[in-house]
Amino acid sequence: MNYTSTRSILAASSAKAIASGIAPDGGLYTPTEIPALTLEDLVAMQSLSYSELAADVLARFMTDFTKEELLEYARLAYDSGRFLRPGTDSREAVGLRELHDGEHLLELYFGPTSAFKDMALQIMPRLLTASLKKLGEERGVCILVATSGDTGKAALEGFRDVEGTRIGVYFPDGGVSEIQRMQMETQEGSNVRVWAVQGNFDDCQTGVKNIFASADANAEIGANGIMLSSANSINWGRLAPQIVYYIWSYLELCKRGDISMGQQVNVCVPTGNFGNILAAYIARRMGMPFSKLICASNANNVLTDFIKTGVYDRRRTFYRTLSPSMDILISSNVERLLYYLTDGDTAYVAEKMQELKETGTYTLTGKALEELQSVFLSGCCDDEMTADTIRDVWEENHCLIDTHTAVAVRVLRDILPEYETIIASTASAYKFSDGVLAALTGDHADGFDAIDRLQHHTGSAVPAPLDSLRGRAVRFDTVIEKDRMESAAVDFCRSFDL
Ligand SMILES: *Cc1c(COP(=O)(O)O)cnc(C)c1O
């Protein structure tokens, strides 16, 4: 299988795409063809375990890996006890829970950081180090990550003490939840570094992209025998593992008799950087019987407008919301969507991305817009509606959902109720305890105080990875200005030998 940049035609293997993270022209590596899945394939897949399914799906995209290699990585990621459903001894990596008629929550947050990012970031370090080996790369790799809260911690956990790698994470100072901050500040491992940046997530993301593009930074870091790469969803190695759980959830609905094989279902995803919903789109293009993909946003509703009108316009107020992992105005993976919507017109994608960079806006028209609107529906909801939904869902069936999942549930109920829909449930409610507690009780508290009160109020189990943060020493408390991001990375790559 061949990969290209979204901005110009070039030929790369999956190993090359994963090792590099971002393409040399600033575009995103993307497979030029999407492998097809037939109904017979799906029937055969019903007997596979999650790890076996992951190996099967990944093998279709990563033809320079053997299925045995991929199965080994999947088993190490998903079957080695790192996933645990709180309050039980179930070690299944994912779950599916019916909320209301037709509403199926795809529970993706049983991993070591209590958010869905673990689904990709537990396997991606293995894909990345194997890719480097396949390419004969002798340099070490430094992963730089911009995070709105969840990716950073998941990447730190995935890469900590992985030989030949080091990882640096930038998060917006004051822009993540108290728990998320504690998770990152207390990160263990000898190869990790964390910085709070005076700016928002878009500043962090742009800053990291600029470092990747900086000849100076690459030369200085390169002189230390280190290459840069990414663990954000601009890296194909992040996206591919996310396709698996959409297929899994569909098969699970069939097994449970909720739907018949081949029946169409919708998929609703709380969306920020457009990575998770893009994985659903790719699954759909493979042939999954997914009817509409519903893109749910919070008050930062740039994608809602884009899907409704074709106008992508980031020149708008940036809001800090109860769902901080979706507080994003520049959704990177829309770029991959454009590539597919235009049947691989890289010149067109490059032009639109240039317009976005220079003017803050671009407009999609013609066939690409038609295709976009035939597949996607969009909606948004504010913090008040998010809180109402958390309360509704708790009162309806004692299901505790986090603020991001609540956005998805609310948008779904507003625009397309009454169909079988898979809703991506992306984080443990305890990760956003302050917002969830306020929604349920009106009380305001922070950090462990919020966790304890939420636990007391609901009687539901606190995930072990969050509970165990109590009393951990802070290792990283550096706050830097945005224009110091590059020098921080350069210093980090100088500071110790691999
Ligand atoms: C990252 C994240 C999202 C958004 O996912 P994207 O792939 O960026 O669209 C939603 N919810 C939670 C809890 C997240 O951590």
XYZ file of C-alpha atoms and ligand atoms in Angstrom:
513
model
C 0.000 0.000 0.000
C 1.271 3.352 -1.046
C 1.137 6.592 0.935
C 1.321 10.127 -0.384
C 1.364 13.584 1.081
C -1.991 15.340 0.969
C -0.239 18.352 -0.610
C 1.832 16.796 -3.411
C 2.194 13.381 -4.928
C 4.983 11.393 -3.395
C 5.413 7.718 -2.758
C 6.043 6.426 0.744
C 5.579 3.134 2.575
C 3.521 2.934 5.747
C 6.765 2.619 7.733
C 8.021 5.835 6.195
C 4.709 7.589 6.888
C 4.694 6.510 10.530
C 8.371 7.260 11.145
C 8.119 10.752 9.647
C 4.824 11.870 11.166
C 4.399 14.796 8.810
C 5.352 14.966 5.111
C 8.239 17.204 3.997
C 5.855 19.632 2.271
C 3.842 20.105 5.465
C 1.071 17.781 4.267
C -0.177 14.652 6.003
C 0.740 11.142 4.890
C -2.342 9.365 3.656
C -2.960 6.030 1.912
C -3.694 6.555 -1.786
C -6.196 3.711 -1.818
C -8.552 2.492 0.856
C -8.708 -1.300 1.106
C -12.182 -2.729 0.577
C -14.083 -4.791 3.134
C -16.889 -7.038 1.930
C -19.779 -8.374 3.974
C -18.092 -11.783 3.777
C -15.002 -10.245 5.339
C -17.146 -8.822 8.111
C -18.820 -12.151 8.755
C -15.409 -13.793 9.019
C -14.174 -11.065 11.342
C -16.945 -11.742 13.851
C -14.968 -14.564 15.422
C -11.820 -12.485 16.004
C -10.683 -11.068 19.320
C -10.040 -7.322 19.473
C -6.312 -7.818 18.963
C -6.816 -10.215 16.078
C -9.207 -7.759 14.468
C -6.690 -4.958 14.945
C -3.968 -7.023 13.240
C -6.324 -7.925 10.401
C -7.387 -4.321 9.773
C -3.908 -2.815 10.185
C -2.398 -5.414 7.848
C -4.642 -4.093 5.072
C -3.104 -0.626 5.457
C 0.443 -1.521 6.482
C 1.615 -3.929 3.847
C 5.249 -3.528 4.820
C 4.477 -5.204 8.153
C 3.633 -8.884 8.482
C 0.374 -9.883 10.093
C 2.382 -11.700 12.772
C 4.235 -8.518 13.658
C 1.018 -6.559 13.859
C -0.651 -9.234 15.969
C 2.274 -9.151 18.377
C 2.013 -5.359 18.763
C -1.764 -5.517 19.147
C -1.511 -8.177 21.836
C 1.114 -6.195 23.727
C -1.083 -3.117 23.515
C -4.540 -4.500 24.183
C -4.087 -7.842 25.974
C -1.349 -7.159 28.475
C -3.583 -5.929 31.269
C -3.195 -2.211 30.620
C -6.911 -1.764 29.926
C -9.358 -2.179 32.792
C -13.026 -1.327 33.157
C -13.212 0.612 36.455
C -14.928 -1.197 39.280
C -14.625 -4.592 37.566
C -11.896 -7.013 36.644
C -12.819 -6.882 32.955
C -9.710 -6.413 30.842
C -11.502 -5.917 27.521
C -9.942 -2.968 25.707
C -13.311 -1.522 24.653
C -16.962 -1.825 25.587
C -20.354 -1.162 24.073
C -23.269 -0.036 26.190
C -26.824 0.774 25.167
C -27.926 4.113 26.497
C -31.350 4.532 25.017
C -33.125 2.853 22.124
C -30.679 2.953 19.256
C -27.976 4.848 21.172
C -24.903 2.693 21.623
C -21.990 4.101 23.564
C -18.671 2.804 22.275
C -16.599 2.975 25.470
C -13.019 3.791 24.568
C -11.525 4.977 27.851
C -10.422 1.897 29.795
C -6.748 2.456 29.011
C -3.945 3.758 31.240
C -4.899 7.432 30.829
C -8.704 7.078 30.881
C -9.306 8.571 27.429
C -9.666 7.100 23.949
C -6.238 8.304 22.885
C -4.836 5.178 24.541
C -6.462 3.032 21.856
C -3.911 4.365 19.380
C -1.074 5.399 21.646
C -0.651 2.028 23.305
C 0.179 0.451 19.945
C 1.718 3.354 18.069
C 5.139 3.397 19.814
C 5.584 -0.205 18.677
C 4.606 0.688 15.119
C 6.976 3.638 15.213
C 10.047 1.863 16.573
C 9.446 -1.051 14.173
C 9.116 1.432 11.297
C 12.456 3.009 12.171
C 14.077 -0.435 12.156
C 12.525 -1.319 8.806
C 13.898 1.888 7.350
C 17.380 1.188 8.711
C 17.193 4.402 10.691
C 19.998 4.633 13.205
C 19.126 7.950 14.781
C 17.052 8.179 17.907
C 13.660 9.787 17.623
C 12.205 12.665 19.577
C 8.420 12.790 19.595
C 6.986 16.259 19.971
C 3.338 16.498 20.915
C 0.910 19.381 21.149
C -1.990 18.462 23.372
C -5.348 19.811 24.367
C -5.025 17.496 27.378
C -5.560 13.847 26.529
C -3.086 13.130 23.737
C -0.176 14.410 25.792
C -0.686 12.047 28.689
C -1.510 9.104 26.447
C 1.618 9.719 24.367
C 3.765 10.093 27.497
C 2.462 6.765 28.795
C 2.898 5.093 25.418
C 6.483 6.265 24.889
C 7.839 6.400 28.431
C 11.120 4.506 28.667
C 10.734 3.157 25.112
C 14.297 2.574 23.930
C 15.640 4.948 21.330
C 12.884 7.502 21.887
C 12.288 10.607 23.902
C 9.053 12.551 24.134
C 8.282 16.219 24.778
C 4.742 17.482 25.334
C 3.377 21.029 25.085
C 0.019 21.853 26.655
C -1.813 25.203 26.878
C -1.232 26.715 30.313
C -4.629 26.929 31.999
C -6.263 25.204 29.009
C -6.500 21.665 30.364
C -8.434 20.203 33.269
C -6.817 20.037 36.699
C -6.633 16.244 36.492
C -5.099 16.350 33.029
C -2.474 18.782 34.256
C -1.635 16.564 37.232
C -1.414 13.541 34.977
C 1.215 15.250 32.845
C 3.123 17.091 35.586
C 3.697 13.869 37.492
C 4.662 11.772 34.462
C 7.277 9.151 35.187
C 9.979 7.905 32.838
C 13.544 8.887 32.035
C 12.887 10.116 28.475
C 9.994 12.528 29.047
C 9.564 16.315 29.277
C 6.459 18.469 29.661
C 5.979 22.204 29.088
C 2.991 24.474 29.751
C 2.765 27.075 26.969
C 1.338 30.552 27.367
C -1.245 30.220 24.595
C -4.070 27.962 23.492
C -4.036 24.554 21.824
C -3.839 25.997 18.325
C -0.710 27.900 19.392
C 0.818 24.651 20.656
C -0.110 22.758 17.497
C 1.164 25.502 15.195
C 4.330 25.771 17.279
C 5.042 22.051 16.929
C 4.357 22.120 13.188
C 6.784 25.046 12.912
C 9.490 23.098 14.736
C 9.029 20.178 12.331
C 9.380 22.622 9.436
C 12.327 24.545 10.937
C 15.625 23.848 9.185
C 17.534 25.257 12.159
C 15.797 23.065 14.712
C 16.172 19.960 12.566
C 19.854 20.682 11.996
C 20.609 21.277 15.676
C 18.626 18.300 16.839
C 19.995 16.213 13.977
C 23.536 17.037 15.092
C 22.724 15.154 18.298
C 21.766 12.072 16.269
C 18.060 12.617 16.757
C 15.190 12.966 14.299
C 11.842 14.501 15.088
C 8.485 12.792 14.779
C 4.934 13.259 15.896
C 2.409 11.360 17.970
C -0.445 13.723 17.165
C -3.175 12.511 14.854
C -1.270 14.059 11.969
C 0.719 10.799 12.239
C -0.887 7.969 10.287
C 0.172 5.565 13.046
C -2.324 7.312 15.305
C -5.209 7.150 12.900
C -5.057 3.601 11.631
C -5.603 1.919 15.031
C -8.708 4.061 15.503
C -10.406 2.501 12.468
C -10.443 -0.818 14.301
C -12.897 0.048 17.049
C -15.543 1.304 14.660
C -15.449 -2.039 12.880
C -15.410 -3.852 16.228
C -18.483 -2.003 17.486
C -20.437 -2.790 14.348
C -19.570 -6.485 14.629
C -20.495 -6.415 18.301
C -23.925 -4.942 17.518
C -24.437 -7.786 15.027
C -23.342 -10.403 17.547
C -25.729 -9.035 20.143
C -28.578 -9.140 17.641
C -29.180 -5.402 17.857
C -28.708 -5.112 14.091
C -28.439 -7.554 11.228
C -25.257 -7.923 9.213
C -25.219 -5.290 6.504
C -27.760 -3.015 8.184
C -26.836 0.665 8.091
C -25.979 2.470 11.318
C -24.867 6.030 12.035
C -21.757 7.045 13.871
C -21.606 10.117 16.100
C -18.246 11.464 17.262
C -17.336 14.334 19.604
C -14.807 16.072 17.424
C -11.803 18.315 17.894
C -8.882 17.677 15.578
C -11.082 15.515 13.305
C -8.916 12.422 13.827
C -11.458 10.176 15.475
C -14.251 10.925 13.037
C -11.861 10.631 10.101
C -11.146 7.075 11.233
C -14.899 6.426 11.040
C -14.936 7.964 7.561
C -12.128 5.688 6.424
C -13.986 2.689 7.845
C -17.019 3.848 5.862
C -14.955 4.102 2.692
C -13.664 0.583 3.317
C -17.274 -0.503 3.014
C -18.609 -0.451 6.568
C -22.399 0.024 6.462
C -22.206 3.452 8.065
C -24.901 5.810 6.886
C -24.336 9.274 8.361
C -21.297 10.404 10.287
C -22.321 13.000 12.818
C -19.682 15.540 13.743
C -20.440 16.963 17.193
C -18.716 20.147 18.369
C -18.801 22.326 21.447
C -18.993 26.132 21.289
C -15.896 26.064 19.083
C -18.123 25.137 16.178
C -15.914 25.761 13.167
C -16.640 22.233 11.885
C -20.389 22.572 12.326
C -20.358 25.533 9.973
C -17.898 23.924 7.597
C -20.091 20.892 7.091
C -23.261 22.936 6.780
C -21.891 25.592 4.392
C -18.545 24.490 2.956
C -16.899 27.546 4.492
C -14.052 26.775 6.875
C -13.444 29.938 8.857
C -11.238 29.930 11.896
C -11.476 33.715 12.343
C -13.770 33.525 15.319
C -13.679 33.714 19.087
C -11.903 30.832 20.768
C -13.829 29.518 23.786
C -12.599 27.520 26.747
C -15.347 25.000 27.379
C -16.221 22.077 29.646
C -14.915 19.790 26.888
C -11.366 21.145 26.523
C -10.110 18.348 24.269
C -12.395 19.784 21.596
C -11.375 23.415 22.035
C -9.775 23.604 18.621
C -10.244 25.908 15.641
C -7.724 24.349 13.263
C -8.696 20.708 12.871
C -5.680 19.097 11.235
C -7.297 15.994 9.864
C -9.803 17.870 7.741
C -6.834 18.030 5.386
C -6.990 14.256 4.886
C -10.729 14.478 4.388
C -10.205 17.052 1.615
C -7.798 14.659 -0.076
C -10.459 11.953 -0.210
C -13.339 14.289 -1.050
C -11.415 15.489 -4.121
C -10.265 11.996 -5.153
C -6.683 12.800 -4.303
C -6.337 16.267 -5.812
C -3.184 17.234 -3.926
C -2.808 20.596 -5.708
C -6.294 21.545 -4.572
C -5.602 20.504 -0.979
C -2.311 22.420 -0.958
C -4.099 25.514 -2.221
C -6.831 25.328 0.423
C -4.309 24.807 3.221
C -2.305 27.763 1.972
C -5.471 29.896 1.960
C -6.263 28.776 5.498
C -2.792 29.705 6.633
C -2.770 33.095 4.922
C -6.362 34.238 5.322
C -7.826 32.017 8.049
C -10.548 30.703 5.785
C -11.326 28.700 2.643
C -14.435 27.520 0.881
C -15.239 24.095 -0.444
C -17.535 23.974 -3.484
C -18.843 21.643 -6.182
C -18.509 17.900 -5.991
C -16.292 17.939 -2.915
C -18.906 19.863 -0.954
C -21.670 17.570 -2.181
C -19.724 14.514 -1.092
C -18.994 16.125 2.296
C -22.650 16.880 2.899
C -23.870 13.516 1.680
C -21.828 11.750 4.361
C -21.549 14.133 7.297
C -24.084 15.845 9.503
C -22.978 18.380 12.068
C -24.183 20.080 15.191
C -22.851 21.850 18.242
C -23.831 22.474 21.808
C -22.776 24.920 24.503
C -21.670 24.184 28.063
C -25.145 24.526 29.496
C -26.570 21.953 27.088
C -23.574 19.719 27.797
C -24.302 19.864 31.520
C -28.026 19.224 30.968
C -27.175 16.152 28.938
C -24.838 14.741 31.591
C -27.687 15.106 34.075
C -30.295 13.647 31.705
C -28.209 10.595 30.945
C -27.423 10.046 34.628
C -31.065 10.328 35.615
C -32.298 8.160 32.725
C -30.123 5.149 33.368
C -27.374 5.848 35.858
C -24.777 6.111 33.184
C -22.020 8.571 33.967
C -20.689 10.251 30.828
C -17.923 12.794 30.452
C -18.320 16.270 29.010
C -17.085 15.304 25.515
C -19.363 12.316 25.200
C -22.201 14.528 26.418
C -21.660 16.875 23.480
C -22.038 13.924 21.117
C -25.156 12.600 22.826
C -26.757 16.021 22.804
C -26.013 16.758 19.169
C -27.271 13.333 18.156
C -30.512 13.797 20.066
C -31.001 17.203 18.502
C -30.421 16.278 14.899
C -30.906 12.578 14.250
C -32.555 10.591 17.017
C -34.242 7.213 16.584
C -31.716 5.462 14.388
C -29.177 2.864 15.412
C -26.129 4.972 16.179
C -22.688 4.229 17.520
C -21.577 7.107 19.750
C -17.873 7.384 20.473
C -17.531 7.787 24.252
C -14.097 9.278 24.525
C -13.172 9.745 28.179
C -13.923 8.723 31.722
C -16.210 11.217 33.460
C -13.634 11.334 36.258
C -11.123 12.922 33.949
C -13.406 15.952 33.835
C -14.756 15.609 37.354
C -15.167 19.328 37.958
C -17.511 19.822 34.992
C -19.402 16.598 35.568
C -19.812 17.274 39.302
C -21.147 20.760 38.622
C -23.560 19.347 36.054
C -24.936 16.767 38.488
C -24.932 18.688 41.760
C -24.277 22.357 41.057
C -21.211 22.088 43.312
C -17.876 23.480 42.260
C -14.673 21.685 43.150
C -11.340 20.923 41.564
C -8.890 18.060 41.305
C -9.247 15.227 43.802
C -11.875 17.093 45.740
C -14.068 16.952 42.627
C -13.243 13.280 42.053
C -14.151 12.377 45.639
C -17.396 14.281 45.578
C -18.378 12.832 42.226
C -17.601 9.363 43.529
C -19.640 10.017 46.642
C -22.568 11.373 44.642
C -22.703 8.616 42.020
C -21.153 5.614 43.749
C -19.325 4.738 40.536
C -15.738 3.527 40.523
C -12.827 5.924 40.023
C -10.422 4.627 37.354
C -7.252 3.301 38.984
C -4.902 5.419 36.830
C -6.549 8.594 38.125
C -6.867 7.440 41.714
C -3.172 6.592 41.813
C -2.153 10.169 41.005
C -2.837 11.168 44.590
C 0.238 12.426 46.345
C 2.511 11.950 43.322
C 5.380 14.404 43.112
C 5.266 17.090 40.424
C 8.208 16.557 38.060
C 7.463 19.243 35.477
C 6.213 22.737 36.215
C 7.916 24.857 33.543
C 5.793 27.493 31.810
C 7.182 28.869 28.541
C 6.195 31.557 26.067
C 4.984 30.425 22.648
C 8.114 31.622 20.901
C 10.271 29.516 23.231
C 8.809 26.203 22.075
C 11.557 25.548 19.557
C 14.454 26.321 21.868
C 12.858 24.156 24.563
C 12.824 21.212 22.140
C 16.401 21.856 21.040
C 17.579 21.985 24.660
C 15.677 18.825 25.500
C 17.374 16.979 22.645
C 20.752 18.140 23.848
C 20.259 17.344 27.492
C 21.089 13.655 27.645
C 22.398 10.794 25.566
C 20.089 8.168 24.205
C -9.049 14.142 21.688
C -10.404 14.051 22.247
C -11.543 14.330 21.472
C -11.444 14.810 20.043
O -10.939 13.831 19.169
P -10.319 14.280 17.763
O -9.729 13.054 17.199
O -9.293 15.321 18.081
O -11.440 14.831 16.958
C -12.788 14.132 22.043
N -12.913 13.736 23.322
C -11.855 13.481 24.104
C -12.068 13.071 25.511
C -10.562 13.623 23.589
O -9.513 13.365 24.376
